[in-house]
Short mmCIF file of C-alpha atoms in Angstrom, two decimals:
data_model
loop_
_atom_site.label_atom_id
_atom_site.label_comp_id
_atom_site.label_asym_id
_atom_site.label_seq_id
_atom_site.Cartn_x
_atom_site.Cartn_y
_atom_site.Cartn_z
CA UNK A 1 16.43 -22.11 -8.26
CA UNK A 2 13.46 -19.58 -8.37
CA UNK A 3 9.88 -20.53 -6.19
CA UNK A 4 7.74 -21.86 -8.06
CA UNK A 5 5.29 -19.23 -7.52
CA UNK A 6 7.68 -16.72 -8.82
CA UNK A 7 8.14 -18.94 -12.37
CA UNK A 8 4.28 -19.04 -12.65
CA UNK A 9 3.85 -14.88 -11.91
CA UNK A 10 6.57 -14.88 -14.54
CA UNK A 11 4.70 -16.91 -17.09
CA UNK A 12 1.45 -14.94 -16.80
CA UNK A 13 3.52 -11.86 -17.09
CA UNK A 14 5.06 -13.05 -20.48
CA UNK A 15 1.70 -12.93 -21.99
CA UNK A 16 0.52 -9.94 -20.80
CA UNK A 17 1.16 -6.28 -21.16
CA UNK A 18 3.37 -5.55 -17.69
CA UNK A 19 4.99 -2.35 -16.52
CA UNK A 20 6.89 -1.76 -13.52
CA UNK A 21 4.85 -1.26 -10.13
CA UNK A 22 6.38 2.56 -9.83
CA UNK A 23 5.84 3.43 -13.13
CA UNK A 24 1.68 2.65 -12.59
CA UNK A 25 1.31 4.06 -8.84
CA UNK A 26 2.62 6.95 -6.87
CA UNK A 27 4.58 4.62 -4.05
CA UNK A 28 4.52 6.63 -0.78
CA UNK A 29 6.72 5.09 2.29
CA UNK A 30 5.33 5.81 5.37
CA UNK A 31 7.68 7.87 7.85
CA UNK A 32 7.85 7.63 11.57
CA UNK A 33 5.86 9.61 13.65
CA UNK A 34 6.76 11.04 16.54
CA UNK A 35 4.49 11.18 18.85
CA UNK A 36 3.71 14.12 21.47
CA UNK A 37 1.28 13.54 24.18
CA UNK A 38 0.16 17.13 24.15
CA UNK A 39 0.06 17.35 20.29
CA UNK A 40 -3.07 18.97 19.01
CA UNK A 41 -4.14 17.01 16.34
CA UNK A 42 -4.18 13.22 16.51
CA UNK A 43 -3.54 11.02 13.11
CA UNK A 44 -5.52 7.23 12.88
CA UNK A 45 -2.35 4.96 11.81
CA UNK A 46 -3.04 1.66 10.33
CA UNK A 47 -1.25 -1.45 11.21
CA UNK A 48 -1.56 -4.87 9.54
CA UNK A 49 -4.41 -5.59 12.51
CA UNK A 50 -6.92 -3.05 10.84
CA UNK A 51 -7.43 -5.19 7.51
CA UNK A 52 -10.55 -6.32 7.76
CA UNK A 53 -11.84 -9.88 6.29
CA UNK A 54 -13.40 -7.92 3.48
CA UNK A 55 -9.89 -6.92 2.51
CA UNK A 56 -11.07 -2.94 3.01
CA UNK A 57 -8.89 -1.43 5.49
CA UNK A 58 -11.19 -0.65 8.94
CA UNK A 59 -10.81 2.13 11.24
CA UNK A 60 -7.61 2.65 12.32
CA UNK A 61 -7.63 1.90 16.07
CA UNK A 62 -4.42 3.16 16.64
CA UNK A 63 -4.50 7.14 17.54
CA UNK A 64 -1.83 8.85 17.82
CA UNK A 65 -0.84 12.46 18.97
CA UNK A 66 1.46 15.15 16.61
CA UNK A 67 2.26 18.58 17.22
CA UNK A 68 1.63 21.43 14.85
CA UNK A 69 5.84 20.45 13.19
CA UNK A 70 4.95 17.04 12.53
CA UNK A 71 1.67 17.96 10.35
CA UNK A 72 3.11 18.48 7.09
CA UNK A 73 5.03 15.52 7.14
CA UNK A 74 1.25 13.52 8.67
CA UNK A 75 -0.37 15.09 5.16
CA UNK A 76 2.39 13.62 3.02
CA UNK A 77 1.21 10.21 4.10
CA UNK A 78 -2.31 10.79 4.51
CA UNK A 79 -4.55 7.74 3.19
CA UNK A 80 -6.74 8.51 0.17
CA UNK A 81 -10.24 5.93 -0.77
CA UNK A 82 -8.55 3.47 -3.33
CA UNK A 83 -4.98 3.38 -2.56
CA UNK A 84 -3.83 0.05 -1.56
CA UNK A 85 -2.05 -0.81 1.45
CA UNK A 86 0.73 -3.23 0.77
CA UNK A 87 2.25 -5.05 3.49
CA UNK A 88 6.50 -4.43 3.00
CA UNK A 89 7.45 -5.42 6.74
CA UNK A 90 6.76 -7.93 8.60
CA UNK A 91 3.42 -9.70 6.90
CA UNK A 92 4.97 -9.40 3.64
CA UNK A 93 2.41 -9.57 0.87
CA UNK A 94 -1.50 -8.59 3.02
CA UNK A 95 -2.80 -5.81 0.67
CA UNK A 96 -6.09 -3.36 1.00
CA UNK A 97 -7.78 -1.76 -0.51
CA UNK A 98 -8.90 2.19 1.64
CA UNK A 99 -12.46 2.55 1.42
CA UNK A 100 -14.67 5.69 0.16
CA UNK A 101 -15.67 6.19 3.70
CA UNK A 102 -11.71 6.91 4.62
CA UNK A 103 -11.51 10.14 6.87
CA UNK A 104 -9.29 12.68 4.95
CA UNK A 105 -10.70 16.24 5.24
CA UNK A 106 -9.62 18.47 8.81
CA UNK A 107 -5.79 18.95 10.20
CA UNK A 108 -7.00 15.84 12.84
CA UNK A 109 -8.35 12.54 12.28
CA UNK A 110 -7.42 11.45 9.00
CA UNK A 111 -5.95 7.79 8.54
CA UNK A 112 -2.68 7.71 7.49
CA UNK A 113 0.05 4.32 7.53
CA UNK A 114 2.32 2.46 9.69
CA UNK A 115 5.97 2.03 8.73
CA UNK A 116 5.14 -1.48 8.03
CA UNK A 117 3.43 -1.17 4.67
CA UNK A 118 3.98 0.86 1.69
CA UNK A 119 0.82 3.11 -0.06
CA UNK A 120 0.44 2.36 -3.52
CA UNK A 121 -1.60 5.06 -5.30
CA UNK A 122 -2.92 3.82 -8.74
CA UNK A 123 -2.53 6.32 -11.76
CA UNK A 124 -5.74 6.84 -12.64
CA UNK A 125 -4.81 6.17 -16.35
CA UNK A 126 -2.48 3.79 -15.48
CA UNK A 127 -4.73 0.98 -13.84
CA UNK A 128 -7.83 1.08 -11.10
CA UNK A 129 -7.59 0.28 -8.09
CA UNK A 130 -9.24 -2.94 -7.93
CA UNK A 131 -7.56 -3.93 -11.08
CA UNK A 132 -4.42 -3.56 -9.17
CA UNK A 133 -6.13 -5.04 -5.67
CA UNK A 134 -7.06 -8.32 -7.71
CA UNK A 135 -3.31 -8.82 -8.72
CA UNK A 136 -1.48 -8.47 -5.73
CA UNK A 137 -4.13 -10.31 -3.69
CA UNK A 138 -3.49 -13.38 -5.11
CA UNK A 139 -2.09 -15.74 -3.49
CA UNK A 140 0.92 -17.16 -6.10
CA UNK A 141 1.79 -12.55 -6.07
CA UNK A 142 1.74 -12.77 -2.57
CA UNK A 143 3.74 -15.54 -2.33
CA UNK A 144 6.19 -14.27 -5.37
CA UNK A 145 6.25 -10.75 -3.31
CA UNK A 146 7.49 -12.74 0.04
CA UNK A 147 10.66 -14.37 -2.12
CA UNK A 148 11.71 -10.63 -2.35
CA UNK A 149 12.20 -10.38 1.83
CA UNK A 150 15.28 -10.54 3.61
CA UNK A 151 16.08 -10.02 7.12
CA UNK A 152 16.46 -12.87 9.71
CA UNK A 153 14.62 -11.07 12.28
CA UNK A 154 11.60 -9.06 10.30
CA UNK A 155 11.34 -9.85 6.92
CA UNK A 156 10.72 -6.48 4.73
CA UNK A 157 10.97 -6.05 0.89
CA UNK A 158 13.51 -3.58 -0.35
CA UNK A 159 12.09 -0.34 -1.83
CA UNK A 160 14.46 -0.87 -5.21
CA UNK A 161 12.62 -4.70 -5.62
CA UNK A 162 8.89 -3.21 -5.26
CA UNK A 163 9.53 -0.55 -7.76
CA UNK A 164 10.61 -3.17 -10.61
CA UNK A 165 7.98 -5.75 -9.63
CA UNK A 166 5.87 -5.82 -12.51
CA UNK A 167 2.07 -6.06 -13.26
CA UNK A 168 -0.06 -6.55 -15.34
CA UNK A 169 -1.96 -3.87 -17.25
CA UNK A 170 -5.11 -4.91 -18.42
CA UNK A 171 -7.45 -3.95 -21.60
CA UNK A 172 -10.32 -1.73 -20.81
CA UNK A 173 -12.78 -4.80 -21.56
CA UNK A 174 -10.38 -7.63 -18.62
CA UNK A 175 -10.43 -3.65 -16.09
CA UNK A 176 -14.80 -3.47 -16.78
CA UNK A 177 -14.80 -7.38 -16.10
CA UNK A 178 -12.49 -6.88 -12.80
#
């Protein structure tokens, strides 16, 4: 009864050492932002769109205005070079990887994420980033990810499924060859 691509993930993961995604990344949901047309500061939120065909997340396009209030909550989410950007909401399953040249520093202009994907931030001694890219980009995890969905209308993966979906951790001689 399971997809096949979830027995294969499954097999691969029985020979492997796996833990738990939230046990090897710092899982950050995006909030809503409000926006204020006045706000002072103005936030680049990525969207699905902004993925380029490199797989490194591009400018965000989308610019949007907070107030002073909202700032905090802005930081919380703020996108840091090699988190991952996994796809929960909609286009279950498109990951990226944030480049170096992601804008972080100042109160305006830093990139943060849209409600529709999840930030994964590795643990440095947990797994790299790329390590972590490489898994989930493939196409049998993506596929295994998208069995976890429900909704009729817009498919998202619960927040309790992504936390037990497990990876694999590699040796430091597999991470070099990654």
């Amino acid at each position: 009864m399971l997809p096949t691509a979830v027995i294969a993930v499954e097999t691969f993961l029985a020979s492997q050492t796996a833990r738990h995604l939230e046990d090897v990344t710092k899982m950050i949901r995006p909030l809503s932002m409000g926006k204020d047309e006045d706000g002072e500061f103005i936030i680049r939120e990525a969207v699905p769109g902004d993925i380029g065909d490199d797989d490194f997340l591009a400018e965000p396009k989308k610019e949007t205005h907070i107030d002073r209030a909202q700032l905090g909550k802005a930081r919380n989410q703020r996108l840091m070079p090699g988190d991952l950007l996994l796809s929960v909401k909609g286009t279950i399953g498109s990951v990226a990887l944030v480049p170096e040249e992601a804008a972080v520093d100042g109160e305006s202009g830093f990139w943060t994420a849209g409600q529709s994907f999840m930030i994964l931030r590795p643990k440095k001694d947990e797994i790299s980033s790329i390590a972590l890219y490489e898994y989930l980009s493939s196409g049998l995890v993506s596929e295994a990810l998208r069995s976890l969905a429900y909704g009729a209308g817009i498919p998202t993966i619960p927040i309790k499924a992504l936390k037990e979906f497990r990876v694999p951790i590699p040796s430091a001689e597999d991470e070099a060859a990654i």
